[in-house]
mmCIF file of C-alpha atoms in Angstrom:
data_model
loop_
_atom_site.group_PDB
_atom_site.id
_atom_site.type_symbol
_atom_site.label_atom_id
_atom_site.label_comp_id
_atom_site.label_asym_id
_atom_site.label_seq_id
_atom_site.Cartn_x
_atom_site.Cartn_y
_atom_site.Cartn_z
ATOM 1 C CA UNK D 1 -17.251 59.113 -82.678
ATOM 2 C CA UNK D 2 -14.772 56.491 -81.585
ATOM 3 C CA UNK D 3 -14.357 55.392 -78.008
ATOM 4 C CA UNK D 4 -11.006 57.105 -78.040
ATOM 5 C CA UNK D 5 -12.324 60.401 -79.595
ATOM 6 C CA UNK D 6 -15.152 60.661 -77.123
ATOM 7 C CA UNK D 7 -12.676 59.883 -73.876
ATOM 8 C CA UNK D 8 -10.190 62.674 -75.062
ATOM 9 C CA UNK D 9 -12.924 64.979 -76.279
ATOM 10 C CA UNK D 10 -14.669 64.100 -72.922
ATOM 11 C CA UNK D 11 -11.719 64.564 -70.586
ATOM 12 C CA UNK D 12 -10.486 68.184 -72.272
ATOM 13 C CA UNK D 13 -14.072 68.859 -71.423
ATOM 14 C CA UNK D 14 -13.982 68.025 -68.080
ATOM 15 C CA UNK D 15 -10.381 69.196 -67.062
ATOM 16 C CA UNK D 16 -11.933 72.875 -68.375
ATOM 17 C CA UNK D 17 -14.686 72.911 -66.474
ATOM 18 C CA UNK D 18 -12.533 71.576 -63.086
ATOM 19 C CA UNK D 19 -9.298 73.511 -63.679
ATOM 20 C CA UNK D 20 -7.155 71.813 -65.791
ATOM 21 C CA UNK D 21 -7.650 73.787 -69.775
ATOM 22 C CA UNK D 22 -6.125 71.572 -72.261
ATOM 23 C CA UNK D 23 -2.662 70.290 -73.322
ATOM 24 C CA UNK D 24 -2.369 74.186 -75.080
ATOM 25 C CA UNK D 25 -2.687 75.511 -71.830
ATOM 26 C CA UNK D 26 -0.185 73.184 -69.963
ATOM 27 C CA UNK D 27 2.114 73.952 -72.119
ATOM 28 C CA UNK D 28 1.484 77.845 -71.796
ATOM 29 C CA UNK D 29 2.124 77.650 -67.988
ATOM 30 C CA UNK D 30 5.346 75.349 -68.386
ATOM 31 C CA UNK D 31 6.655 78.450 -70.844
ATOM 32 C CA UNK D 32 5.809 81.010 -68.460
ATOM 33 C CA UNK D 33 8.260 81.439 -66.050
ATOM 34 C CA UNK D 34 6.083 84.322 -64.392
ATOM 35 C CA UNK D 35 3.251 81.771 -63.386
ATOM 36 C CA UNK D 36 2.705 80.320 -60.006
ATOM 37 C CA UNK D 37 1.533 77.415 -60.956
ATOM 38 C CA UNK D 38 4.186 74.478 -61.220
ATOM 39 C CA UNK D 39 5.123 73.417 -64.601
ATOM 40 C CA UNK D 40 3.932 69.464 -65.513
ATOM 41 C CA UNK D 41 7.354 68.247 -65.059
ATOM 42 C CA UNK D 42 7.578 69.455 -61.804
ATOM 43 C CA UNK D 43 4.261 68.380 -60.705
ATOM 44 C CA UNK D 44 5.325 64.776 -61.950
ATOM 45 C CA UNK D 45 8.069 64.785 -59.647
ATOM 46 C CA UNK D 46 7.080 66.329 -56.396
ATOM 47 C CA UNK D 47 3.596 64.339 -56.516
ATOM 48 C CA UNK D 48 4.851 60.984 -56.503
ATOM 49 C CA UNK D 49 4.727 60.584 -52.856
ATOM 50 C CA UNK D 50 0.294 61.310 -52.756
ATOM 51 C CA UNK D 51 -2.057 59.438 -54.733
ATOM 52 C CA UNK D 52 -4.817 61.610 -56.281
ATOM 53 C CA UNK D 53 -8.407 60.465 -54.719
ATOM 54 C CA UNK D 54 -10.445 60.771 -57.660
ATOM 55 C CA UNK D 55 -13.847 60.295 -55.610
ATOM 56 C CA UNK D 56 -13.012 63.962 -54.305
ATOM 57 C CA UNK D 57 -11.438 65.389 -57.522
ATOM 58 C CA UNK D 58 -12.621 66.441 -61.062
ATOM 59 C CA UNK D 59 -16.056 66.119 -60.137
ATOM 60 C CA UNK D 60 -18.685 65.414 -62.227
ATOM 61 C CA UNK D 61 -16.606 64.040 -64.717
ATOM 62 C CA UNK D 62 -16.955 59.956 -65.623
ATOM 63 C CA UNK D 63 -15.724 58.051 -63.069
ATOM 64 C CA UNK D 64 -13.088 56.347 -65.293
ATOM 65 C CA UNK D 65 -12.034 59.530 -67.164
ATOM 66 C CA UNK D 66 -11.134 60.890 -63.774
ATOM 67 C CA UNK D 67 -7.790 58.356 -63.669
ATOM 68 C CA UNK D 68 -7.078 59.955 -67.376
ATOM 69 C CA UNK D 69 -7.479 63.811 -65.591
ATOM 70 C CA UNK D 70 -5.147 62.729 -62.781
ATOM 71 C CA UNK D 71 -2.481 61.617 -64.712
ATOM 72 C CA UNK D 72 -2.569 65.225 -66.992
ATOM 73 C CA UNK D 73 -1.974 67.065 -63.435
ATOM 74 C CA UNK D 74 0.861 64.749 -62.732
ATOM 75 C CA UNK D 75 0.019 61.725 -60.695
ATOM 76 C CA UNK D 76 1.118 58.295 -60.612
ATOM 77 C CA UNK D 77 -1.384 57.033 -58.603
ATOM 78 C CA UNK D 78 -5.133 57.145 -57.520
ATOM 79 C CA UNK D 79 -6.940 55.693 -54.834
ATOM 80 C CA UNK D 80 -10.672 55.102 -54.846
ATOM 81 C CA UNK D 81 -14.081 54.304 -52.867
ATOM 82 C CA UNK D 82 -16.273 51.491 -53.284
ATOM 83 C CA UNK D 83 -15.019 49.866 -57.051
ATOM 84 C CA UNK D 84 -18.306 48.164 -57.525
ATOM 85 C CA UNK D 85 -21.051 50.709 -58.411
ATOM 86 C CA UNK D 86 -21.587 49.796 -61.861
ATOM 87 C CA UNK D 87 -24.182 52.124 -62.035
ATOM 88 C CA UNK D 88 -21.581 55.034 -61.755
ATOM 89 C CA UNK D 89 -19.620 53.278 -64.395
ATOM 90 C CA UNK D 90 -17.218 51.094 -61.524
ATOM 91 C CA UNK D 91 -16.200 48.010 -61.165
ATOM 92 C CA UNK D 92 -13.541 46.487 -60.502
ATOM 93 C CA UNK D 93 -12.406 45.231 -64.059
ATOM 94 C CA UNK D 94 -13.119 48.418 -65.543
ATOM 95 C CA UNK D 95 -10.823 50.540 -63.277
ATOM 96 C CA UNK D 96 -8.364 48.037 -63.105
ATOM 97 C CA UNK D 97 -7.976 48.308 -66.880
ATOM 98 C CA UNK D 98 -7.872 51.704 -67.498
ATOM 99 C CA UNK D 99 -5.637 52.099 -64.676
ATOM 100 C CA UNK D 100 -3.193 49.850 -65.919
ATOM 101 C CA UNK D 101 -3.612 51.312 -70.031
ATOM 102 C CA UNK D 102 -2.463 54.490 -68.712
ATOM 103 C CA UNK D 103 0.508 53.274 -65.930
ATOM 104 C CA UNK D 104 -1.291 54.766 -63.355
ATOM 105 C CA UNK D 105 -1.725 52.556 -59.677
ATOM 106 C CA UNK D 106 -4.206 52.183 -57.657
ATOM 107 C CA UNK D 107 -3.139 52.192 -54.060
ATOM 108 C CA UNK D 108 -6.593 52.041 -51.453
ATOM 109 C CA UNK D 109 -9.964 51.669 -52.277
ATOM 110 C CA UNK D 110 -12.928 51.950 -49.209
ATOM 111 C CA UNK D 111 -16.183 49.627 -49.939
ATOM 112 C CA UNK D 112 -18.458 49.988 -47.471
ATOM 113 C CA UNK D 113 -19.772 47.269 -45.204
ATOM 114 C CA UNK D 114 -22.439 46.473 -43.396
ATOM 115 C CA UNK D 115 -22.756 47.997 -39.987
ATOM 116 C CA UNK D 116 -20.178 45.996 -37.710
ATOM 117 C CA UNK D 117 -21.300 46.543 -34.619
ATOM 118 C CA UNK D 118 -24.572 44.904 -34.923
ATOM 119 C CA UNK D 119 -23.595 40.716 -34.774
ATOM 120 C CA UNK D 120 -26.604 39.835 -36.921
ATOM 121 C CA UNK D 121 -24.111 41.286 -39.857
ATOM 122 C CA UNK D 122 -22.149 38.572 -39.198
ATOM 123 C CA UNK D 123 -22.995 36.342 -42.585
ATOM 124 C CA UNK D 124 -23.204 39.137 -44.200
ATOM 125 C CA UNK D 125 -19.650 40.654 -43.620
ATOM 126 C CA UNK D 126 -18.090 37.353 -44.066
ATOM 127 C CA UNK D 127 -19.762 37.954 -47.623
ATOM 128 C CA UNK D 128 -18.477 41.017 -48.125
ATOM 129 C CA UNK D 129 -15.196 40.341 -47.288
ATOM 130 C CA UNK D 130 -15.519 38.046 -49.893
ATOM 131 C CA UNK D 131 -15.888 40.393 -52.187
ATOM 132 C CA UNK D 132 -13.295 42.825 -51.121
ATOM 133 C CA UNK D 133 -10.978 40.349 -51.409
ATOM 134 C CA UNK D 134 -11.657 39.578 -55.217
ATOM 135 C CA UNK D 135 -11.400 43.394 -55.688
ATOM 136 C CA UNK D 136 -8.543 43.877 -54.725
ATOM 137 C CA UNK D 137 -6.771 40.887 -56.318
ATOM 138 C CA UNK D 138 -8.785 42.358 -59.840
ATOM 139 C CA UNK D 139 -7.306 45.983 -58.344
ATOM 140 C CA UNK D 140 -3.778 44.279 -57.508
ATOM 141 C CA UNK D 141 -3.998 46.239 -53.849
ATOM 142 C CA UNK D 142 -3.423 44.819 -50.879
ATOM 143 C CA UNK D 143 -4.776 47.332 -48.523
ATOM 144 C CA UNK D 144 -8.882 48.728 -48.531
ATOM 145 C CA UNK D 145 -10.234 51.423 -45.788
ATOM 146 C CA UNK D 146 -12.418 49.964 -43.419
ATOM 147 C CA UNK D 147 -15.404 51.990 -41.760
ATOM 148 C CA UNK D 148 -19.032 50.012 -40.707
ATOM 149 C CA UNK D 149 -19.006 52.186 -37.754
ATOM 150 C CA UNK D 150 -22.700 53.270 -37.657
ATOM 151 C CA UNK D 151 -24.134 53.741 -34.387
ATOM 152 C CA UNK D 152 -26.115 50.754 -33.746
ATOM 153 C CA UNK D 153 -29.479 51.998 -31.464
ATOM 154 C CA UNK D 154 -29.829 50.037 -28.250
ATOM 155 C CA UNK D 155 -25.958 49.186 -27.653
ATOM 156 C CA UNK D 156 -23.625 50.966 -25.460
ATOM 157 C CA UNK D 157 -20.102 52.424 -26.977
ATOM 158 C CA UNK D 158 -18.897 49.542 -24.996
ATOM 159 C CA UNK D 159 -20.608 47.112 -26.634
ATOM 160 C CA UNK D 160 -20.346 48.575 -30.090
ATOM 161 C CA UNK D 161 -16.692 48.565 -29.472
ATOM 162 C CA UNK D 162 -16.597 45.037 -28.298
ATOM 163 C CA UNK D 163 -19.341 43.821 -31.019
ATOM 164 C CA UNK D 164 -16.341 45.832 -33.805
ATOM 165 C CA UNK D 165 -13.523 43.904 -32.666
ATOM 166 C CA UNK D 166 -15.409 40.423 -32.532
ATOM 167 C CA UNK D 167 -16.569 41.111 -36.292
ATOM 168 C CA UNK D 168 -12.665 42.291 -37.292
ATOM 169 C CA UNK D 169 -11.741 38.651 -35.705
ATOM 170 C CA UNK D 170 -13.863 36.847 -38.064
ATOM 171 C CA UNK D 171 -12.259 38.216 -41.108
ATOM 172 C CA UNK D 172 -8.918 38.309 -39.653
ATOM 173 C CA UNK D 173 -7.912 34.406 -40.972
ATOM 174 C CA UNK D 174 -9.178 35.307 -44.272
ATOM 175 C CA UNK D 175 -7.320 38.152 -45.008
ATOM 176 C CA UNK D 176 -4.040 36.682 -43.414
ATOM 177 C CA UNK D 177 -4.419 33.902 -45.511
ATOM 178 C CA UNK D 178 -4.729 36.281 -48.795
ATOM 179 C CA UNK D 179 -2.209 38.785 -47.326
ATOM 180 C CA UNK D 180 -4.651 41.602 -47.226
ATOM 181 C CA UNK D 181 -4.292 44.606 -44.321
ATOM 182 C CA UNK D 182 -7.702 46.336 -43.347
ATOM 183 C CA UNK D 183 -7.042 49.356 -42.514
ATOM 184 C CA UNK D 184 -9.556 50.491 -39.908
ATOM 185 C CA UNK D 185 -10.755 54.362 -40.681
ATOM 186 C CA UNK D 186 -12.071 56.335 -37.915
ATOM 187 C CA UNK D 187 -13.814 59.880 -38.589
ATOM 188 C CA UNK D 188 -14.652 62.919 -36.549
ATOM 189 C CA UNK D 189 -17.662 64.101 -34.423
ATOM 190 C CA UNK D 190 -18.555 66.970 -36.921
ATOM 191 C CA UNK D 191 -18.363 65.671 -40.749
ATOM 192 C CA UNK D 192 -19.941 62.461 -39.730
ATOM 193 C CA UNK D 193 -22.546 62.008 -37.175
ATOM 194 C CA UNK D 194 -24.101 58.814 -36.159
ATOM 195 C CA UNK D 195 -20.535 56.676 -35.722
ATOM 196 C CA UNK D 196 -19.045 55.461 -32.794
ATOM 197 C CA UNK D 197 -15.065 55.328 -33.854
ATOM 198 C CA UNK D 198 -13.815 59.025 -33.883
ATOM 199 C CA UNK D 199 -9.998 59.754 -34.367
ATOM 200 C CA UNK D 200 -7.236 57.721 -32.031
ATOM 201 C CA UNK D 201 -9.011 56.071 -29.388
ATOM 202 C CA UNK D 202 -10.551 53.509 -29.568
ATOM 203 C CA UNK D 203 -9.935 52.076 -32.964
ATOM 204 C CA UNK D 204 -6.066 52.218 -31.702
ATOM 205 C CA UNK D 205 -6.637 49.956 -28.899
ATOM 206 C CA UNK D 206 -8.857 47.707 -31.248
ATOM 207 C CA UNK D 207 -6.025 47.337 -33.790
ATOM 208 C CA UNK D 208 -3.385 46.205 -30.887
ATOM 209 C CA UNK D 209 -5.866 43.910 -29.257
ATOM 210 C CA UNK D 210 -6.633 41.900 -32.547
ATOM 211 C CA UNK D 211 -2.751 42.146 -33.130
ATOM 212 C CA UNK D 212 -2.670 41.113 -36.842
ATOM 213 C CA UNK D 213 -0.376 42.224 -39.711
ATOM 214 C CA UNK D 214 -4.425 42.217 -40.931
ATOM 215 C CA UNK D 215 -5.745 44.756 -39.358
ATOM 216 C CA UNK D 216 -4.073 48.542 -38.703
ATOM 217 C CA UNK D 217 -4.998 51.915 -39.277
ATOM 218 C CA UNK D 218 -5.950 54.363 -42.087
ATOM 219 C CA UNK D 219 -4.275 57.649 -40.506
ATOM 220 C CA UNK D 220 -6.334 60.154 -41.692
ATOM 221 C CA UNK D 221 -4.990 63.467 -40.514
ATOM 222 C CA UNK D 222 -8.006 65.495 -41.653
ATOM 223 C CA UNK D 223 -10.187 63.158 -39.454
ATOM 224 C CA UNK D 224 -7.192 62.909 -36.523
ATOM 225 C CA UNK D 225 -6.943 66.951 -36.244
ATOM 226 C CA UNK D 226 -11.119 67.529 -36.144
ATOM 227 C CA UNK D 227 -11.022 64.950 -33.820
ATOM 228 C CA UNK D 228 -7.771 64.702 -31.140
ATOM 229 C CA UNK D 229 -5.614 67.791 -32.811
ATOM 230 C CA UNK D 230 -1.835 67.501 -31.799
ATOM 231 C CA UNK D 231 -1.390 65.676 -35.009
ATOM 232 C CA UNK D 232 2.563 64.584 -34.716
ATOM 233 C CA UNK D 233 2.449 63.495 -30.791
ATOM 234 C CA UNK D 234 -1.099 61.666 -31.759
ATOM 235 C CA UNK D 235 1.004 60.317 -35.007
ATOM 236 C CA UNK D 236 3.814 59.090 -32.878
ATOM 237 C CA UNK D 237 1.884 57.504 -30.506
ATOM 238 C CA UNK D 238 -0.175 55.336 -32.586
ATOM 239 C CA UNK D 239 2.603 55.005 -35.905
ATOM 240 C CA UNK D 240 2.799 51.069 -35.175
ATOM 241 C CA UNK D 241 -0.273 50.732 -36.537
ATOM 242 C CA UNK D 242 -0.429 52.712 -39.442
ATOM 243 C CA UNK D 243 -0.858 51.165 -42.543
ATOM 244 C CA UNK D 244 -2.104 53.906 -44.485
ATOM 245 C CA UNK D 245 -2.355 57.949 -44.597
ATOM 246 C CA UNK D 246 -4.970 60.022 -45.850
ATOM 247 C CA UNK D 247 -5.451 64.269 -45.426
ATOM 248 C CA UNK D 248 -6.852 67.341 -46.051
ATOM 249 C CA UNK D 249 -6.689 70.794 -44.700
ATOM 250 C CA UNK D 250 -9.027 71.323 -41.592
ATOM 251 C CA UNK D 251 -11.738 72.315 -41.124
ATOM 252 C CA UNK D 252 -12.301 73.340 -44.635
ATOM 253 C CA UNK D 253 -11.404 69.968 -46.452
ATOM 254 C CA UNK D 254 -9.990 71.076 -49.133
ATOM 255 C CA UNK D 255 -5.638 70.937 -49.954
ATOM 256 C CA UNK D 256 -2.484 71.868 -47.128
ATOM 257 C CA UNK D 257 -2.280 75.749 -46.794
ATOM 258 C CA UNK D 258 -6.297 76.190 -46.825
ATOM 259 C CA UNK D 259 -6.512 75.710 -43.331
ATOM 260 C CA UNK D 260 -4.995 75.028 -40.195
ATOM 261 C CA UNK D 261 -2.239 72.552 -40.325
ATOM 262 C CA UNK D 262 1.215 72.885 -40.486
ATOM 263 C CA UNK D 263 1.588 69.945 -43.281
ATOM 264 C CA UNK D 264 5.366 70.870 -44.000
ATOM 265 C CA UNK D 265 5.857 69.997 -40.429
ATOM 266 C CA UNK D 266 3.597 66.892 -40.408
ATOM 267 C CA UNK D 267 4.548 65.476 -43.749
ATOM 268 C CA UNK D 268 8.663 65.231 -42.979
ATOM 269 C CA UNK D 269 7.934 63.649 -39.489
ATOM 270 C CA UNK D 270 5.857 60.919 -40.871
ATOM 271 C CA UNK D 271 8.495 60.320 -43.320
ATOM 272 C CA UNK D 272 11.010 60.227 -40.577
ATOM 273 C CA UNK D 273 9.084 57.596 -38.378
ATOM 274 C CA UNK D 274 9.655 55.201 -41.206
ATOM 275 C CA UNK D 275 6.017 55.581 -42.942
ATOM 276 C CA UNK D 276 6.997 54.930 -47.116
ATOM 277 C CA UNK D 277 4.221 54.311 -48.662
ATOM 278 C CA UNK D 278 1.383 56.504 -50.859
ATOM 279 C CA UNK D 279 -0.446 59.544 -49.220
ATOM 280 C CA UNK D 280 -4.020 59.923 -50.196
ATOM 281 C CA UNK D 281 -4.363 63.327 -51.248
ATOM 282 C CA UNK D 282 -8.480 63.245 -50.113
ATOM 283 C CA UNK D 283 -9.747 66.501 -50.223
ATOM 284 C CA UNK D 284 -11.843 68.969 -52.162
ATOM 285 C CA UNK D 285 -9.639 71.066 -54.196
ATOM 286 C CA UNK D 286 -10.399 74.571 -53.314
ATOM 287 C CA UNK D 287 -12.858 76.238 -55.569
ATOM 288 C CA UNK D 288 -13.243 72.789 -57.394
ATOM 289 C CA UNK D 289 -9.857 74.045 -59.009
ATOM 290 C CA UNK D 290 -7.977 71.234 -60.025
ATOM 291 C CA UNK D 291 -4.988 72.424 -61.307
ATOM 292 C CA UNK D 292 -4.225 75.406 -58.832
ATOM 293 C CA UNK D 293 -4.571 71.993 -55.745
ATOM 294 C CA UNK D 294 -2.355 69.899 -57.764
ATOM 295 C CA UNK D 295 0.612 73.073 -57.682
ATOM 296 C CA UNK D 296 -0.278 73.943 -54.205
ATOM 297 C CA UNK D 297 0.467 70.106 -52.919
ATOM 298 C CA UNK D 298 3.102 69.780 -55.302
ATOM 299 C CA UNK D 299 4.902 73.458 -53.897
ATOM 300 C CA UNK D 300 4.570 71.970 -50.491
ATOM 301 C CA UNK D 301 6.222 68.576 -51.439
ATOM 302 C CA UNK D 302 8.990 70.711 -53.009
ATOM 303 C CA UNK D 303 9.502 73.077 -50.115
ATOM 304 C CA UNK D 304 10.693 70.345 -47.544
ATOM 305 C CA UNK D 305 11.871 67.462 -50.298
ATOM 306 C CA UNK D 306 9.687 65.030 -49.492
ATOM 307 C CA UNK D 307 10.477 61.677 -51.336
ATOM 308 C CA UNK D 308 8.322 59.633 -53.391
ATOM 309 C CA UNK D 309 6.570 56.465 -52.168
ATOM 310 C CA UNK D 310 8.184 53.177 -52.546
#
């Protein structure tokens, strides 16, 4: 079997097993005006505004085939983890290329780095940034999630904090100089144990100390509600810093209307605040249905007109 053959045999494989039947089946629900799932067409229009994160979704299909899957629920964009892990079939090149075959964009992707709060790392980040800089020029993306906020035994949260912001300050010429943004990513207490930077505060105060057009924030609401809750006030208190958004339905990670948070509400006031860009649809869909996730967000984005990204 051709390489073609075995990625379209492959993919209507994997879109069965994760939600998504086959082309048949798309077009069954678009002629059925009695289904509550959104027809293709509409899906194409009222997902623009997210990018699908295919780390999260259509899992345990092939990495690669996963940028086919999102395009067949209706995306126009994906956004991605570490891009070298050959061993999972990733690299840069690769994803890059079937990205661009299909028209599909890439808009974050979050390589991990070494712990930043220990200064011994400091060679070694420099390297990596290195590296995260040539992905993302091979990626054509300006913007990659930064963590490295591992708990470093035998330093103080002060220190750790301090030892964080002296690391960001090496990189910070670098990136300038290649017009990259780092967008700093802090969790939550409960997901992830064992890091120091935890919703708002302090990775806030970090970003407006450093003051670069380099370094802002990944505004992960999923992360922000475990964390500080009072998601808009917390959103308009911090928005000067925000480079990037990120989400998913708390506490049970998976898409808006699973959980707790009014995203209707959310969604149109970061909109209004000025924010144009992607939002990374990171989550779980819920019952590793595809499909059903993709209509839900899409229904949402419908229901209060929010535009596409620019």
């Amino acid at each position: 079997m051709d390489r073609r053959k075995f990625i379209g045999s492959s993919l209507l494989a994997g879109l069965a097993i994760t939600g998504v039947t086959s082309c048949v089946a798309s077009n069954a629900i678009e002629m059925n005006p009695s289904s509550d799932i959104l027809s293709l067409t509409d899906r194409q229009k009222w997902l623009a505004p997210f990018s699908c994160n295919i780390e999260q979704w259509f899992r345990p299909m092939p990495f690669l085939d996963r940028i086919d899957a999102a395009k067949a629920l209706g995306f126009s964009a994906v956004e991605i983890w570490n891009p070298n892990q050959a061993k999972r079939g990733k690299t840069p090149e690769s994803i890059a290329e079937r990205a661009k075959s299909l028209g599909m964009r890439v808009t974050s992707y979050s390589p991990k780095p070494p712990p930043m709060a220990d200064p011994n790392n400091a060679k070694k980040f420099m390297a990596w940034i290195e590296t995260v800089i040539s992905s993302g020029k091979t990626l054509n993306v300006r913007n990659f999630n930064l963590t490295g906020h591992r708990v470093v035994e035998g330093l103080s949260m002060e220190q750790m904090v301090s030892n964080y912001t002296q690391m960001l300050r090496l990189a910070v010429p670098r990136l300038e100089a290649e017009n990259m943004v780092a967008t700093i990513e802090p969790y939550n207490p409960f997901n992830h144990k064992g890091d120091f930077l935890y919703g708002n505060e302090p990775a806030l105060s970090i970003c407006r100390e450093i003051n670069s057009p380099s370094v802002k924030l990944n505004w992960d609401f999923f992360h922000m509600q475990r964390t500080n809750g009072n998601l808009i006030t917390h959103l308009e208190n911090g928005f000067d810093q925000v480079a990037y958004i990120q989400f998913a339905d708390s506490q049970v990670e998976n898409q808006p209307g699973t959980g707790e948070v009014a995203y209707g509400k959310v969604f149109t006031r970061l909109r209004e605040l000025g924010y144009t860009g992607y939002i990374g649809a990171e989550f779980f869909p819920e019952n590793k249905d595809n499909l059903r996730a993709a209509s839900d967000l899409a229904k949402l984005a419908k229901s209060i007109n929010l535009q596409p990204s620019v």
